[in-house]
Short mmCIF file of C-alpha atoms and ligand atoms in Angstrom, two decimals:
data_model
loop_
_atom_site.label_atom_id
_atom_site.label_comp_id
_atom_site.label_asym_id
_atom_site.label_seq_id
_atom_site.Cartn_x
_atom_site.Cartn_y
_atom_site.Cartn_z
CA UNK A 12 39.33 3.68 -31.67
CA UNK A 13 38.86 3.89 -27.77
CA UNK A 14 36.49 5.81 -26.52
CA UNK A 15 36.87 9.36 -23.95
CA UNK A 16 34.90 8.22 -21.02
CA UNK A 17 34.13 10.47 -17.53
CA UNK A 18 35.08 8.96 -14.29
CA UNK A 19 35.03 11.80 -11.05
CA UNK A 20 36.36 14.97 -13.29
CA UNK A 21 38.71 13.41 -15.56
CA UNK A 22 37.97 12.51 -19.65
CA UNK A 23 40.06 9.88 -20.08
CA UNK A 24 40.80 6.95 -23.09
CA UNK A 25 38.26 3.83 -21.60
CA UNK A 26 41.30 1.54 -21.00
CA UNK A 27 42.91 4.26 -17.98
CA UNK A 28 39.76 4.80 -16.53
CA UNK A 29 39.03 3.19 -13.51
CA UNK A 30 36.68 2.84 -10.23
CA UNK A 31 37.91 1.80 -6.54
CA UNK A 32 37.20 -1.80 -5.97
CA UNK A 33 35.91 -0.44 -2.62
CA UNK A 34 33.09 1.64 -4.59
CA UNK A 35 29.61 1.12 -3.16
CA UNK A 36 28.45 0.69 -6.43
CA UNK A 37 30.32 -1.95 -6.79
CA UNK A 38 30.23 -3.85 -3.35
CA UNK A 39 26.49 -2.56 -2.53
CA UNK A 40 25.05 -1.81 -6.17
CA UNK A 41 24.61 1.50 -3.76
CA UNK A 42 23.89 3.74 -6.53
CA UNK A 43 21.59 5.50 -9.11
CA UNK A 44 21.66 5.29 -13.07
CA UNK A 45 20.55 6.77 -16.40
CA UNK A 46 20.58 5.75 -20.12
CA UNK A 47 19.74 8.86 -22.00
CA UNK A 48 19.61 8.96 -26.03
CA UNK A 49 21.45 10.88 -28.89
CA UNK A 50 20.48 11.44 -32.09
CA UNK A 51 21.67 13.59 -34.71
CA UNK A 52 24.61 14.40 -32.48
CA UNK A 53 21.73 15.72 -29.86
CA UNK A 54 20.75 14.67 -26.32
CA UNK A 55 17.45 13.47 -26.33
CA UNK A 56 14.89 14.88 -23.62
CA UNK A 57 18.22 15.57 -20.85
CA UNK A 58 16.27 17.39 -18.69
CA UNK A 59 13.50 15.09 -18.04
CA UNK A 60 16.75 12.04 -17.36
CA UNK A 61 18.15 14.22 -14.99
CA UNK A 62 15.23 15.12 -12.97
CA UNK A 63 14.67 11.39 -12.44
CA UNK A 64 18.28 10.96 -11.61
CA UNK A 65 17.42 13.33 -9.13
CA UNK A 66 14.59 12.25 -8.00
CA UNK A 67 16.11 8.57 -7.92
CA UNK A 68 19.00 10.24 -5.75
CA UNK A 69 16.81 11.99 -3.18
CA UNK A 70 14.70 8.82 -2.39
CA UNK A 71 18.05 6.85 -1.57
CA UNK A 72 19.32 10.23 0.13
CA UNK A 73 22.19 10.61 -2.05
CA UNK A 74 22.92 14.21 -2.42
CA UNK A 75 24.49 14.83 -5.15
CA UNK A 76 27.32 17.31 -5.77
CA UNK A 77 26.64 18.27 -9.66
CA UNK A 78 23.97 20.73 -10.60
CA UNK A 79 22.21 19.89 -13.51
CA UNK A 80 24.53 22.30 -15.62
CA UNK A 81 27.37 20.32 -14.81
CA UNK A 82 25.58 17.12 -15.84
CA UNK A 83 24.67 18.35 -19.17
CA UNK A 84 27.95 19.97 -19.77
CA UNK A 85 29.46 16.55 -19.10
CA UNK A 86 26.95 14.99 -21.76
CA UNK A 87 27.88 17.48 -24.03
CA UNK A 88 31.18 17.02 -23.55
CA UNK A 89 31.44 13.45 -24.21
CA UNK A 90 28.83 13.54 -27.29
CA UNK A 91 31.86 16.47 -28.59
CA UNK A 92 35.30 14.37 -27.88
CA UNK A 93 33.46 10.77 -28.78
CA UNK A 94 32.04 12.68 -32.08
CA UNK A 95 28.50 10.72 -31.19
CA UNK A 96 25.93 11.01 -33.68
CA UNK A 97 23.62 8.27 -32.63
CA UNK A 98 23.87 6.25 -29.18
CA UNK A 99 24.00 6.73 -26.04
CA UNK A 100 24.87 7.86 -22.72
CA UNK A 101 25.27 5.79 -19.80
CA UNK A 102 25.52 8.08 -16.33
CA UNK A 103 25.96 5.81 -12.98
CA UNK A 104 26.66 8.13 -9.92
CA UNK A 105 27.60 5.67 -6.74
CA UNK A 106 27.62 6.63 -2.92
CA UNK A 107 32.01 6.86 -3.05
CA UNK A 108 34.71 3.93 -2.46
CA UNK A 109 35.29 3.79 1.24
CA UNK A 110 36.24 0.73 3.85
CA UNK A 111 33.15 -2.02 3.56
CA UNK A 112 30.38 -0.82 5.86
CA UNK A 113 26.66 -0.69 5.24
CA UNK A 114 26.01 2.38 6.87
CA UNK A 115 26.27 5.28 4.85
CA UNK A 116 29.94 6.70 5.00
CA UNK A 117 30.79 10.17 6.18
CA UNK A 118 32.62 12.64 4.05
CA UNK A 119 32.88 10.58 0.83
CA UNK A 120 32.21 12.01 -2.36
CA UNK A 121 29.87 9.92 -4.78
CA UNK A 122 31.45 8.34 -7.78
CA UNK A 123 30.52 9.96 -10.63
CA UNK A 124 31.10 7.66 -13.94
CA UNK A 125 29.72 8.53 -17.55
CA UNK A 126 30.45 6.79 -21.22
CA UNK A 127 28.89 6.95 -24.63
CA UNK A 128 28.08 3.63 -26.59
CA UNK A 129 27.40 4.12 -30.33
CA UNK A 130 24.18 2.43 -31.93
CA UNK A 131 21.87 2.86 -34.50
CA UNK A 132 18.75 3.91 -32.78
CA UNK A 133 16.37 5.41 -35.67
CA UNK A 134 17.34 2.42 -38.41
CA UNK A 135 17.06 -0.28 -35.90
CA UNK A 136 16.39 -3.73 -37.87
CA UNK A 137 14.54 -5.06 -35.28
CA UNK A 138 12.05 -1.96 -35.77
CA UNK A 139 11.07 -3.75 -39.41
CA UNK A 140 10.62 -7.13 -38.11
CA UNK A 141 9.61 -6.18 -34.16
CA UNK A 142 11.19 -7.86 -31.34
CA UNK A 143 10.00 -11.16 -29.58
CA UNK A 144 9.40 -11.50 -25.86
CA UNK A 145 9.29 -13.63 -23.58
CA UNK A 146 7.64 -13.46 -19.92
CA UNK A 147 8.98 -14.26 -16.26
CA UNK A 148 8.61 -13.83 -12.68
CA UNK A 149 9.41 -10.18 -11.61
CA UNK A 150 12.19 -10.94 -9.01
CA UNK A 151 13.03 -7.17 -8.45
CA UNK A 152 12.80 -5.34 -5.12
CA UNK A 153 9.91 -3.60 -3.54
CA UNK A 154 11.15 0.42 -5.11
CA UNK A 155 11.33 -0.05 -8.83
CA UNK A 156 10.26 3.66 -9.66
CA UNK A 157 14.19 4.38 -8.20
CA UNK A 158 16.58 3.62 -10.90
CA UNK A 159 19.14 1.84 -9.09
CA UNK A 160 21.94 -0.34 -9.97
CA UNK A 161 20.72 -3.30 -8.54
CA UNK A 162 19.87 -4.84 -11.84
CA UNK A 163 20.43 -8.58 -11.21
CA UNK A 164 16.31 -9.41 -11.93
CA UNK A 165 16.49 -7.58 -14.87
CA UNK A 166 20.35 -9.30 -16.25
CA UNK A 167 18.88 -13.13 -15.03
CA UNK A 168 15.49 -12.03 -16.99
CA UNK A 169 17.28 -10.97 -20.12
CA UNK A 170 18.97 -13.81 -19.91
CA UNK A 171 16.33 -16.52 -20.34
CA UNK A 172 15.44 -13.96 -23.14
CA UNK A 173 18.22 -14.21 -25.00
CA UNK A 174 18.49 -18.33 -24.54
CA UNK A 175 14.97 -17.99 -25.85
CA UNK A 176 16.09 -16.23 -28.86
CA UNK A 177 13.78 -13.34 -27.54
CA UNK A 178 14.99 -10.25 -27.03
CA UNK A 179 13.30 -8.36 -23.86
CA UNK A 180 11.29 -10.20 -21.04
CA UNK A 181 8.20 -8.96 -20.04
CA UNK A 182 8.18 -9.45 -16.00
CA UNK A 183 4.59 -10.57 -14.66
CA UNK A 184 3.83 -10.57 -11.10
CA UNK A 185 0.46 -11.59 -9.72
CA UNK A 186 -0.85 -12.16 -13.02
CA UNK A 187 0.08 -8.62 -14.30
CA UNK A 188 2.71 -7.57 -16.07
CA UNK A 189 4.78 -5.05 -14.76
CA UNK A 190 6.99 -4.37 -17.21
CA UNK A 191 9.59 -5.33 -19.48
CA UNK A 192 13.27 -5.84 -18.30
CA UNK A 193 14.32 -2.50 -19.57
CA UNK A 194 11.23 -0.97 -21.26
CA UNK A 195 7.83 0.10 -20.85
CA UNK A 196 5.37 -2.47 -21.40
CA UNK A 197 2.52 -1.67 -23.69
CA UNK A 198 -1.02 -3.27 -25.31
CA UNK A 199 -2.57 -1.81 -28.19
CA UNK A 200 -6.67 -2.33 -29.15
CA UNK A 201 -8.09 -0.37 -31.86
CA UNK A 202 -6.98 3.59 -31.48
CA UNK A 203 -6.28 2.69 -27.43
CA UNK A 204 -2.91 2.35 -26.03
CA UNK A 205 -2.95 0.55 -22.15
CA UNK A 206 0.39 0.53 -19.97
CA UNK A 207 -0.39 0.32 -16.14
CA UNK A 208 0.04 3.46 -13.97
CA UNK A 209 3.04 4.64 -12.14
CA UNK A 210 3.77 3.26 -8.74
CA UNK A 211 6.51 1.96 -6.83
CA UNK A 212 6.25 -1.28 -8.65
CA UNK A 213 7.58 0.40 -12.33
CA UNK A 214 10.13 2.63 -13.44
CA UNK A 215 8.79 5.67 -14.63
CA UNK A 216 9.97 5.50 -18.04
CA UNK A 217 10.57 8.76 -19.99
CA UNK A 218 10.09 7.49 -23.81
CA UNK A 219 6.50 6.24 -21.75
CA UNK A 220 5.93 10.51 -21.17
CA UNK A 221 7.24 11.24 -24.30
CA UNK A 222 4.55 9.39 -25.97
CA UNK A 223 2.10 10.75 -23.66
CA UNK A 224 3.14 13.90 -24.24
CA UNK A 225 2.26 13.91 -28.17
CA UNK A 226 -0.76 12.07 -27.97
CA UNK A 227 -2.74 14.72 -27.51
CA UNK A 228 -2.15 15.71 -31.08
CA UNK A 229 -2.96 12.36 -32.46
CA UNK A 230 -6.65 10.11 -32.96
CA UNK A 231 -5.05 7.73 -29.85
CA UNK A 232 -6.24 7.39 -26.58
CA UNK A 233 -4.87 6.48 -23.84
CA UNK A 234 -5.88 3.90 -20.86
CA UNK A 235 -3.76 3.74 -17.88
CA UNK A 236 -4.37 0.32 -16.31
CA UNK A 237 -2.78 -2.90 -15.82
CA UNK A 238 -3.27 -5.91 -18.05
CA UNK A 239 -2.49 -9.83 -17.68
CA UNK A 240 -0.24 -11.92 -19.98
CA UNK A 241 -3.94 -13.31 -21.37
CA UNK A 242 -4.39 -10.05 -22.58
CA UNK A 243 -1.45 -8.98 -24.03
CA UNK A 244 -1.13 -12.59 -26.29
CA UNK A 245 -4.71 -11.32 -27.41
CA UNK A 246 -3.82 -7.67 -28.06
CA UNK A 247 -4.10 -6.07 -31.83
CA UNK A 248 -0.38 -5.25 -31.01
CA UNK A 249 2.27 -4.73 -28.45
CA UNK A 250 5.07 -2.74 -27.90
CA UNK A 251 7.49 -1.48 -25.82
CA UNK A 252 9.16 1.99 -25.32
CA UNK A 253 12.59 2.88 -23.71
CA UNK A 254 15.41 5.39 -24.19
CA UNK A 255 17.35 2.94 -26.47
CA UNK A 256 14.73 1.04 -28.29
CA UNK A 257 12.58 4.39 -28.66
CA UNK A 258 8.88 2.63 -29.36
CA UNK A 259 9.81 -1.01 -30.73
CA UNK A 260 7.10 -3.53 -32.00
CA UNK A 261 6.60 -6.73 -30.18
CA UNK A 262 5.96 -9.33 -32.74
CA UNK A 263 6.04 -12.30 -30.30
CA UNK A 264 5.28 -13.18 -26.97
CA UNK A 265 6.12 -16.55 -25.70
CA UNK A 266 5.98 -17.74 -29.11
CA UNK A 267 2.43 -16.92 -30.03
CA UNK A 268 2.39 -14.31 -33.04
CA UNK A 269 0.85 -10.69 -32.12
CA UNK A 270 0.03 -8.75 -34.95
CA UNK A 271 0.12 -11.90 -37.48
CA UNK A 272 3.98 -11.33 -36.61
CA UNK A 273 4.08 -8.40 -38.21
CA UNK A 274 4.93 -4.82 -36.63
CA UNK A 275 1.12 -3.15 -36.70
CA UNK A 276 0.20 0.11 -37.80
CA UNK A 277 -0.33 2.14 -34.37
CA UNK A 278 3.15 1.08 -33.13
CA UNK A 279 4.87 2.38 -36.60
CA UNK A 280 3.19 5.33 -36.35
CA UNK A 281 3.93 6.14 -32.36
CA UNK A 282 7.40 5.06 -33.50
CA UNK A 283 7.46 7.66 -36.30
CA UNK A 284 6.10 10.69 -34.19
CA UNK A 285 8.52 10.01 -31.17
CA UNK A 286 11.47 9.47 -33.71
CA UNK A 287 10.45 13.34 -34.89
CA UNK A 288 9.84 14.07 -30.90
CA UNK A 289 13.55 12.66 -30.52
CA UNK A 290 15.27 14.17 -33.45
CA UNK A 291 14.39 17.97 -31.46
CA UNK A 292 16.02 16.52 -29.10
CA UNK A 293 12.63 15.97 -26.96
CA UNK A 294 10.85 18.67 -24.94
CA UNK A 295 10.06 17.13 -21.97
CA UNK A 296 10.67 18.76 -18.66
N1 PDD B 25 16.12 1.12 -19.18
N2 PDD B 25 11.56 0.14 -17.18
C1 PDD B 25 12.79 -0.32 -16.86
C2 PDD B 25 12.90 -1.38 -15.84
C3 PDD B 25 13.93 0.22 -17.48
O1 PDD B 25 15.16 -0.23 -17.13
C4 PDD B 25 13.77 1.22 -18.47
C5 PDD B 25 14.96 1.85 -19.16
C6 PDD B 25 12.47 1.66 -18.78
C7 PDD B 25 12.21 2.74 -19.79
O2 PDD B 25 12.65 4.00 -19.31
P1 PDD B 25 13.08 5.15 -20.33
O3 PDD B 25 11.96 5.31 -21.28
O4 PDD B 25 13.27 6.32 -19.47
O5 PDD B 25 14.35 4.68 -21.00
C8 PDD B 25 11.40 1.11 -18.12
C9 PDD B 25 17.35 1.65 -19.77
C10 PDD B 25 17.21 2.03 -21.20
C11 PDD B 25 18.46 0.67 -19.51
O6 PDD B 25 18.48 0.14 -18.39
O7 PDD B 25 19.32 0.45 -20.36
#
């Protein structure tokens, strides 16, 4: 069955739904995204995506049209004609289709583009066996903490994952690693989580707040700080967190066995309490 997807106002079946080839987004990757999650039929932790959209807009001084009504109503929408119960929603909003220039255009309204991808989030196999990683170079540009569409880093980094049989990269620069290619990167020693502050250099991940959010009612603490490869291939366990792999075990990194291989006990319980966090549909602001 085709899906009802959003393009600029219209729901429309996915195969009559298109973009100008002269979209920015296209020709510049001059635009801003978000990947927010659904489960049980409910958006998880919208307002927190769309402030970052916003935020993400603003630094590339993209104003956007929608108010944040508007964007949930869309989500709603979709999650109603697609029937969604679990997936979820991709949002891209793009600076407009216009003649080729590199100078931002004048009177051109951003494209606005939004579709829903089934998955099975909660009952993930890979959260039983945890995922393997490998690391590489972070390639990306110098404003990661914008979510932009400029994801060639991350598709050339997944790649070597995948041809690895791994499935997320961790990206290391100057010894550190920054993150993973679409996740949160995370360390685990004893009752202490580590993931490295927010800066330009990472996105700033909202399943990463969500966790922070409810640790304060749990026996972990927290330690926001960098750490090397050397340190996360000696880590009790490892783990990553993002909108569509919620908090996933890493089992393996670069072939070396965390955790005996085996998801460990602080990630499955993180992944329990943000799967309860989710299934509210988040509270995060
Ligand atoms: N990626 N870091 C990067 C580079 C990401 O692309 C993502 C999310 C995250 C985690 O952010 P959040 O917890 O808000 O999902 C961190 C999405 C899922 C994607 O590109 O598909």
């Amino acid at each position: 069955m085709s899906r009802i997807v959003y393009v600029n106002g219209s729901y429309l079946p996915e195969e009559e739904a298109t973009v100008s080839i002269f979209d920015r987004g296209f020709i510049f990757g001059d635009g801003i995204y978000e990947v927010s999650a659904v489960i049980a039929g409910k958006l998880v932790d919208c307002e927190a995506h769309l402030a970052r959209l916003e935020r993400s807009c603003g630094e590339i001084r993209l104003s956007l049209p929608w108010s944040k009504e508007e964007l949930v109503a869309i989500h709603e929408e979709l999650i109603r004609r697609n029937a969604l119960d679990e997936g979820s929603i991709y949002l891209q909003v793009s600076r407009g289709a216009c003649d080729r220039d590199f100078p931002f255009p004048k009177d051109v309204k951003p494209t606005l583009v939004m579709f829903t991808q089934a998955r099975n989030f909660v009952n993930a196999p890979a959260a039983k066996t945890g995922i393997k990683v490998v690391s590489t170079p972070d390639l990306r540009w110098a404003r990661r903490d914008i979510k932009s569409v400029n994801l060639l880093a991350p598709v050339l980094a997944k790649q070597i994952a995948a041809e690895a049989g791994a499935q997320e990269a961790w990206m290391v620069e100057d010894g550190v690693v920054t993150e993973g290619a679409s996740s949160t990167a995370w360390i685990v020693k004893g009752k202490t989580l580590i993931s490295r502050p927010l800066s330009h250099k990472v996105l700033p991940g909202i399943t990463r707040k969500a966790v922070l959010a409810f640790l304060a009612e749990s026996d972990f603490s927290f330690e926001e700080r960098e750490f090397t490869l050397d340190e996360a291939l000696d880590a009790e366990e490892a783990f990553i967190t993002s909108a569509t792999s919620m908090v996933m075990p890493v089992t393996s990194i670069d072939g070396h066995s965390i955790h005996n291989g085996a998801p460990g006990p602080a990630t499955l319980r993180l992944r329990e309490l943000y799967i309860a966090h989710a299934r509210q549909g988040g509270a995060l602001g």
